[in-house]
């Protein structure tokens, strides 16, 4: 019989103490400390693009759009229609793969495969969401006002069958996991910055274009105390955003992003541009089909002619049957609604529900974006 390692218990005890501290005093400092405890990990640098499989540890899968596109310049991008933009920036996912049977807590290797959203009806009559089959990525095109100007945002969601148990006490282990990428474009439909998040609202990260960071440094000076990048902002009485890296991109001819994803918990561990990507010819590649996110609201239920949403629309748009009961219980102490449970894109909240994923006013509050970038 395996026994939890002492370090796992120590980390779990520290997390519980932080949670109880939150419940007792609601202190913003403790909230920030808990965020730091849960959401800081090492990121791959831009050199990972030179050999992405080696960068993720020597074993990985490259999920690519099922159609390539010729490079477009800024003038062409500015005139591009929504379908062209969605296709042009559809991401490449470099999924780390490990020998899952050799892990301390083994799990099926298919848990690290992007799949298709499905629905079935359980014996008790309830609908249950699940992920299986060929890889599909679900896309959203939006045009909305940000800081007084119209901007295109492109969102891509990849679903995984599960978040496996990764440690002795793993509050996040449950069926269905996700990786969400959102790209905010400038006036010429070239990328300004990228955000990644899980569909439950966890693990929010920001990656900015190199020129944006350089302009922020020229405008605002060096990074604020405790920050790595000039574009980061210290926010009083709120959880600060984590800018996890910069993306080196040919500004006059940007390409689709490359997202590096960790095995098991599916955290994003790096971001780059396909302009610099060099995939080894022997790498395992899987083309994915990209479809509209709207399709998630009309999925055919297995073995029936019935259609229903992947999300329970009578319960805040949460993915059916994907509860994280332990995480839900502990974070309910600080007022977080169904912590860890994936939900529809327009229902995602971040940082202990302090901000809403779909709120276009959040950027000027949490980032020091240089004048003219928005």
Coordinates of C-alpha atoms in Angstrom, one line a residue:
X1 CA 0.0 0.0 0.0
X2 CA 1.3 3.4 -0.9
X3 CA 1.5 6.1 1.7
X4 CA 1.4 9.8 1.0
X5 CA 4.8 11.5 1.1
X6 CA 5.3 13.9 4.0
X7 CA 5.8 16.8 1.6
X8 CA 2.4 16.2 0.1
X9 CA 0.8 16.3 3.5
X10 CA 2.7 19.4 4.5
X11 CA 1.6 21.2 1.3
X12 CA -2.0 20.1 1.8
X13 CA -1.9 21.2 5.5
X14 CA -0.6 24.6 4.4
X15 CA -3.4 25.0 1.8
X16 CA -6.0 24.1 4.4
X17 CA -4.6 26.6 6.9
X18 CA -4.7 29.3 4.2
X19 CA -8.3 28.4 3.4
X20 CA -9.4 28.6 7.0
X21 CA -7.5 31.9 7.4
X22 CA -9.5 33.2 4.4
X23 CA -12.8 32.0 6.0
X24 CA -12.0 33.7 9.3
X25 CA -10.7 37.1 8.1
X26 CA -11.3 37.4 4.4
X27 CA -7.9 39.1 4.2
X28 CA -6.9 40.2 0.7
X29 CA -3.2 39.5 1.5
X30 CA -4.1 35.9 2.4
X31 CA -6.1 35.5 -0.9
X32 CA -3.0 36.7 -2.8
X33 CA -0.9 34.3 -0.9
X34 CA -3.2 31.4 -1.7
X35 CA -3.2 32.4 -5.4
X36 CA 0.6 32.5 -5.4
X37 CA 0.7 29.1 -3.7
X38 CA -1.6 27.5 -6.3
X39 CA -0.8 29.3 -9.5
X40 CA 2.9 29.9 -9.8
X41 CA 5.1 27.4 -11.7
X42 CA 8.0 27.5 -14.1
X43 CA 7.4 28.5 -17.7
X44 CA 9.2 27.5 -20.8
X45 CA 11.1 30.2 -22.7
X46 CA 10.9 31.1 -26.3
X47 CA 13.8 28.7 -27.1
X48 CA 11.3 25.8 -26.5
X49 CA 10.0 26.4 -30.0
X50 CA 13.3 25.2 -31.5
X51 CA 12.5 21.6 -30.4
X52 CA 9.1 21.5 -28.7
X53 CA 9.1 17.8 -27.9
X54 CA 12.5 18.1 -26.2
X55 CA 11.2 21.1 -24.3
X56 CA 8.3 19.2 -22.7
X57 CA 10.6 16.3 -21.6
X58 CA 11.1 14.2 -24.7
X59 CA 7.6 12.9 -25.2
X60 CA 4.7 14.8 -26.5
X61 CA 1.9 15.2 -29.0
X62 CA 1.4 18.1 -31.4
X63 CA -2.2 19.0 -32.0
X64 CA -2.5 21.1 -35.1
X65 CA -5.3 22.8 -37.1
X66 CA -6.5 20.5 -39.9
X67 CA -5.7 23.2 -42.4
X68 CA -2.6 25.4 -42.7
X69 CA -2.6 29.0 -43.8
X70 CA -0.2 31.1 -45.7
X71 CA 1.3 34.1 -43.8
X72 CA -0.7 37.3 -43.9
X73 CA 0.6 40.8 -43.4
X74 CA -1.0 43.5 -41.3
X75 CA -2.9 45.0 -44.2
X76 CA -4.4 41.7 -45.2
X77 CA -5.3 40.9 -41.6
X78 CA -7.0 44.2 -41.1
X79 CA -9.3 43.4 -44.0
X80 CA -9.8 39.8 -43.0
X81 CA -13.3 38.4 -42.2
X82 CA -14.2 36.6 -39.0
X83 CA -13.8 33.1 -40.4
X84 CA -10.4 33.9 -41.8
X85 CA -9.2 35.3 -38.5
X86 CA -10.5 32.3 -36.5
X87 CA -8.7 29.9 -38.8
X88 CA -5.5 32.0 -39.1
X89 CA -4.9 32.2 -35.4
X90 CA -6.1 28.7 -34.5
X91 CA -3.5 27.5 -32.0
X92 CA -1.0 24.6 -32.1
X93 CA -1.1 22.7 -28.8
X94 CA 2.1 20.9 -27.7
X95 CA 0.8 18.4 -25.2
X96 CA 3.4 17.0 -22.8
X97 CA 3.1 13.2 -22.5
X98 CA 4.5 11.1 -19.7
X99 CA 4.5 7.3 -18.9
X100 CA 1.3 7.6 -16.9
X101 CA 1.5 4.1 -15.6
X102 CA 4.9 4.9 -14.1
X103 CA 3.5 7.8 -12.1
X104 CA 2.9 7.6 -8.4
X105 CA -0.8 7.8 -9.2
X106 CA -1.2 6.1 -12.6
X107 CA -3.9 7.3 -15.0
X108 CA -5.1 6.4 -18.5
X109 CA -3.0 8.0 -21.2
X110 CA -6.1 9.2 -23.0
X111 CA -6.6 11.7 -20.3
X112 CA -3.9 13.8 -22.0
X113 CA -5.7 13.7 -25.4
X114 CA -7.9 16.6 -26.6
X115 CA -11.3 15.1 -27.5
X116 CA -14.9 15.9 -28.5
X117 CA -17.7 17.0 -26.2
X118 CA -20.4 14.3 -25.7
X119 CA -23.6 13.8 -23.7
X120 CA -25.2 10.6 -22.4
X121 CA -28.1 9.9 -20.1
X122 CA -27.3 8.0 -16.9
X123 CA -29.4 5.3 -15.4
X124 CA -30.9 7.8 -13.0
X125 CA -32.1 9.9 -15.9
X126 CA -29.7 12.7 -15.5
X127 CA -27.5 14.0 -18.4
X128 CA -23.8 13.5 -18.0
X129 CA -21.1 15.3 -20.1
X130 CA -18.0 13.4 -21.2
X131 CA -15.1 13.9 -23.6
X132 CA -13.9 11.2 -26.0
X133 CA -13.1 10.6 -29.6
X134 CA -11.2 12.6 -32.2
X135 CA -9.7 16.0 -31.2
X136 CA -11.9 19.1 -31.6
X137 CA -11.3 22.7 -30.6
X138 CA -14.3 25.0 -30.0
X139 CA -13.9 28.6 -31.2
X140 CA -15.5 31.9 -30.5
X141 CA -15.3 35.2 -32.5
X142 CA -16.2 38.4 -30.7
X143 CA -15.9 42.1 -31.4
X144 CA -16.3 44.3 -28.4
X145 CA -15.2 47.7 -27.0
X146 CA -12.1 47.7 -24.9
X147 CA -10.9 51.0 -23.5
X148 CA -13.1 52.9 -26.0
X149 CA -12.0 51.0 -29.1
X150 CA -13.4 48.0 -30.9
X151 CA -11.2 44.9 -30.7
X152 CA -11.6 41.3 -31.9
X153 CA -11.2 38.6 -29.3
X154 CA -10.7 35.0 -30.4
X155 CA -11.3 32.2 -27.9
X156 CA -10.3 28.5 -28.4
X157 CA -11.3 25.8 -25.9
X158 CA -9.9 22.3 -25.9
X159 CA -11.6 19.7 -23.7
X160 CA -9.8 16.7 -22.0
X161 CA -11.5 13.6 -20.6
X162 CA -10.4 14.2 -17.0
X163 CA -8.0 15.8 -14.6
X164 CA -6.4 12.7 -13.0
X165 CA -5.3 12.4 -9.5
X166 CA -1.7 13.8 -9.4
X167 CA -0.9 13.8 -5.7
X168 CA -1.9 12.4 -2.3
X169 CA -4.5 15.0 -1.7
X170 CA -5.7 16.3 -5.0
X171 CA -8.8 18.6 -4.8
X172 CA -8.9 19.1 -8.5
X173 CA -9.1 15.4 -9.6
X174 CA -12.4 14.8 -11.5
X175 CA -13.9 14.1 -14.9
X176 CA -13.5 16.6 -17.7
X177 CA -10.6 19.2 -17.9
X178 CA -9.9 22.0 -20.2
X179 CA -7.4 24.5 -21.7
X180 CA -8.8 27.8 -22.9
X181 CA -6.8 30.4 -25.0
X182 CA -8.1 33.9 -25.7
X183 CA -6.3 36.3 -28.1
X184 CA -7.0 40.0 -28.1
X185 CA -6.2 41.7 -31.4
X186 CA -5.2 45.2 -32.1
X187 CA -6.8 47.6 -34.7
X188 CA -5.1 45.7 -37.5
X189 CA -6.2 42.3 -36.2
X190 CA -2.6 41.4 -35.0
X191 CA -2.2 40.0 -31.5
X192 CA -1.7 42.3 -28.5
X193 CA -1.7 39.7 -25.8
X194 CA -2.9 36.1 -25.0
X195 CA -4.7 34.8 -22.0
X196 CA -4.9 31.2 -20.9
X197 CA -7.2 29.7 -18.3
X198 CA -9.1 26.6 -17.3
X199 CA -12.8 26.7 -17.9
X200 CA -13.3 26.6 -14.2
X201 CA -11.6 29.9 -13.9
X202 CA -8.3 28.5 -12.5
X203 CA -4.7 29.1 -13.6
X204 CA -5.3 32.5 -15.4
X205 CA -2.1 33.6 -17.2
X206 CA -1.3 36.5 -19.5
X207 CA 1.4 36.5 -22.3
X208 CA 2.1 39.7 -24.1
X209 CA 3.7 40.5 -27.4
X210 CA 7.3 41.6 -27.1
X211 CA 6.6 45.0 -28.5
X212 CA 3.9 45.6 -25.9
X213 CA 6.3 44.9 -23.1
X214 CA 9.0 47.1 -24.7
X215 CA 6.5 50.0 -25.1
X216 CA 5.3 49.5 -21.5
X217 CA 8.9 49.7 -20.3
X218 CA 9.5 52.9 -22.3
X219 CA 6.3 54.5 -21.0
X220 CA 6.2 53.4 -17.4
X221 CA 9.8 52.5 -16.7
X222 CA 11.0 49.3 -15.1
X223 CA 8.7 46.7 -13.5
X224 CA 6.9 47.6 -10.3
X225 CA 8.3 46.2 -7.1
X226 CA 7.9 42.4 -7.0
X227 CA 7.0 42.2 -10.7
X228 CA 8.9 40.7 -13.6
X229 CA 7.5 42.8 -16.5
X230 CA 6.7 46.5 -17.0
X231 CA 3.2 45.6 -18.3
X232 CA 2.3 44.1 -14.9
X233 CA 0.3 46.3 -12.5
X234 CA 0.1 46.2 -8.7
X235 CA -3.6 46.3 -7.8
X236 CA -4.7 47.5 -4.4
X237 CA -7.3 45.3 -2.7
X238 CA -7.5 42.8 -5.5
X239 CA -5.5 39.8 -6.7
X240 CA -2.9 40.9 -9.3
X241 CA -2.7 39.3 -12.7
X242 CA 0.3 37.1 -13.5
X243 CA 2.1 38.0 -16.8
X244 CA 3.8 34.7 -17.4
X245 CA 5.9 35.6 -20.4
X246 CA 6.4 37.6 -23.6
X247 CA 5.9 36.3 -27.2
X248 CA 8.5 37.0 -29.8
X249 CA 6.5 37.6 -33.0
X250 CA 7.2 39.1 -36.4
X251 CA 5.0 42.2 -35.9
X252 CA 4.4 42.8 -39.6
X253 CA 3.4 39.2 -40.3
X254 CA 2.2 37.5 -37.1
X255 CA 1.4 33.8 -37.0
X256 CA -0.7 31.4 -34.9
X257 CA 0.2 30.8 -31.3
X258 CA 1.9 27.7 -29.9
X259 CA 0.6 26.6 -26.5
X260 CA 2.6 24.2 -24.4
X261 CA 0.4 22.1 -22.0
X262 CA 1.5 20.0 -19.0
X263 CA 0.5 16.4 -18.7
X264 CA -2.1 15.5 -16.1
X265 CA -3.3 18.8 -14.8
X266 CA -3.2 20.5 -18.2
X267 CA -1.7 23.8 -17.0
X268 CA -0.2 26.0 -19.7
X269 CA 3.6 25.9 -19.3
X270 CA 4.6 28.1 -22.2
X271 CA 3.5 30.2 -25.2
X272 CA 5.2 31.2 -28.5
X273 CA 4.6 32.0 -32.1
X274 CA 4.4 29.4 -34.9
X275 CA 6.8 31.7 -36.9
X276 CA 9.6 30.2 -34.8
X277 CA 8.3 26.6 -34.4
X278 CA 10.4 23.7 -35.5
X279 CA 8.6 20.4 -35.0
X280 CA 10.8 17.4 -35.4
X281 CA 9.7 15.3 -38.4
X282 CA 9.3 12.2 -36.1
X283 CA 7.0 14.0 -33.7
X284 CA 3.5 12.5 -33.2
X285 CA 1.0 14.9 -34.8
X286 CA -2.8 14.9 -34.5
X287 CA -4.8 17.4 -36.7
X288 CA -7.9 18.7 -34.9
X289 CA -11.2 19.9 -36.3
X290 CA -12.2 23.4 -35.3
X291 CA -15.9 24.0 -34.8
X292 CA -18.0 26.8 -33.4
X293 CA -18.4 27.0 -29.6
X294 CA -22.1 27.4 -30.3
X295 CA -22.2 23.7 -31.1
X296 CA -21.7 22.9 -27.4
X297 CA -25.2 24.1 -26.7
X298 CA -26.8 21.5 -29.1
X299 CA -25.1 18.2 -28.6
X300 CA -26.9 15.0 -29.6
X301 CA -27.4 12.8 -26.6
X302 CA -26.0 9.3 -27.1
X303 CA -28.5 6.7 -28.4
X304 CA -31.3 9.2 -28.9
X305 CA -32.5 11.9 -31.1
X306 CA -32.4 14.4 -28.2
X307 CA -30.2 17.4 -28.2
X308 CA -29.0 19.3 -25.1
X309 CA -26.2 21.6 -24.0
X310 CA -22.9 20.4 -22.7
X311 CA -23.6 22.8 -19.8
X312 CA -26.4 22.7 -17.3
X313 CA -28.0 26.0 -18.2
X314 CA -30.2 25.8 -15.1
X315 CA -27.2 25.7 -12.9
X316 CA -25.0 28.6 -13.9
X317 CA -23.8 27.0 -17.2
X318 CA -21.6 24.4 -15.4
X319 CA -20.4 21.3 -17.3
X320 CA -22.8 18.4 -16.3
X321 CA -21.3 15.9 -13.9
X322 CA -17.9 17.6 -13.7
X323 CA -18.1 18.6 -10.0
X324 CA -14.9 18.8 -7.9
X325 CA -16.6 18.1 -4.6
X326 CA -13.7 18.5 -2.3
X327 CA -12.5 21.7 -3.9
X328 CA -16.0 22.9 -4.0
X329 CA -16.4 22.4 -0.2
X330 CA -13.1 24.0 0.9
X331 CA -13.4 27.1 -1.4
X332 CA -17.0 27.6 -0.5
X333 CA -15.6 28.8 2.8
X334 CA -14.5 31.9 0.9
X335 CA -17.6 32.3 -1.1
X336 CA -16.4 30.7 -4.4
X337 CA -19.2 29.1 -6.4
X338 CA -18.6 25.4 -7.3
X339 CA -14.8 25.8 -7.3
X340 CA -13.0 23.8 -10.0
X341 CA -16.1 22.9 -12.0
X342 CA -15.7 23.8 -15.7
X343 CA -18.4 26.0 -17.1
X344 CA -19.5 27.8 -20.2
X345 CA -17.2 30.6 -21.5
X346 CA -19.5 33.4 -20.6
X347 CA -19.9 32.1 -17.0
X348 CA -16.2 31.9 -16.1
X349 CA -15.0 33.9 -13.1
X350 CA -11.4 34.4 -12.0
X351 CA -9.4 34.9 -8.8
X352 CA -11.8 33.8 -6.2
X353 CA -14.7 35.2 -8.3
X354 CA -13.2 38.7 -8.1
X355 CA -13.5 39.4 -11.8
X356 CA -15.4 38.0 -14.8
X357 CA -13.7 36.5 -17.8
X358 CA -16.0 38.2 -20.2
X359 CA -15.7 41.7 -18.7
X360 CA -13.9 43.9 -21.3
X361 CA -13.2 46.6 -18.7
X362 CA -10.7 44.5 -16.7
X363 CA -7.6 45.1 -18.8
X364 CA -6.9 48.7 -17.8
X365 CA -7.3 47.7 -14.2
X366 CA -4.9 44.8 -14.1
X367 CA -2.3 45.6 -16.8
X368 CA -0.1 48.7 -17.6
X369 CA -0.8 48.8 -21.3
X370 CA 1.0 51.6 -23.1
X371 CA -1.0 54.3 -24.8
X372 CA -2.1 53.4 -28.3
X373 CA -2.0 49.7 -27.8
X374 CA -5.7 49.5 -27.2

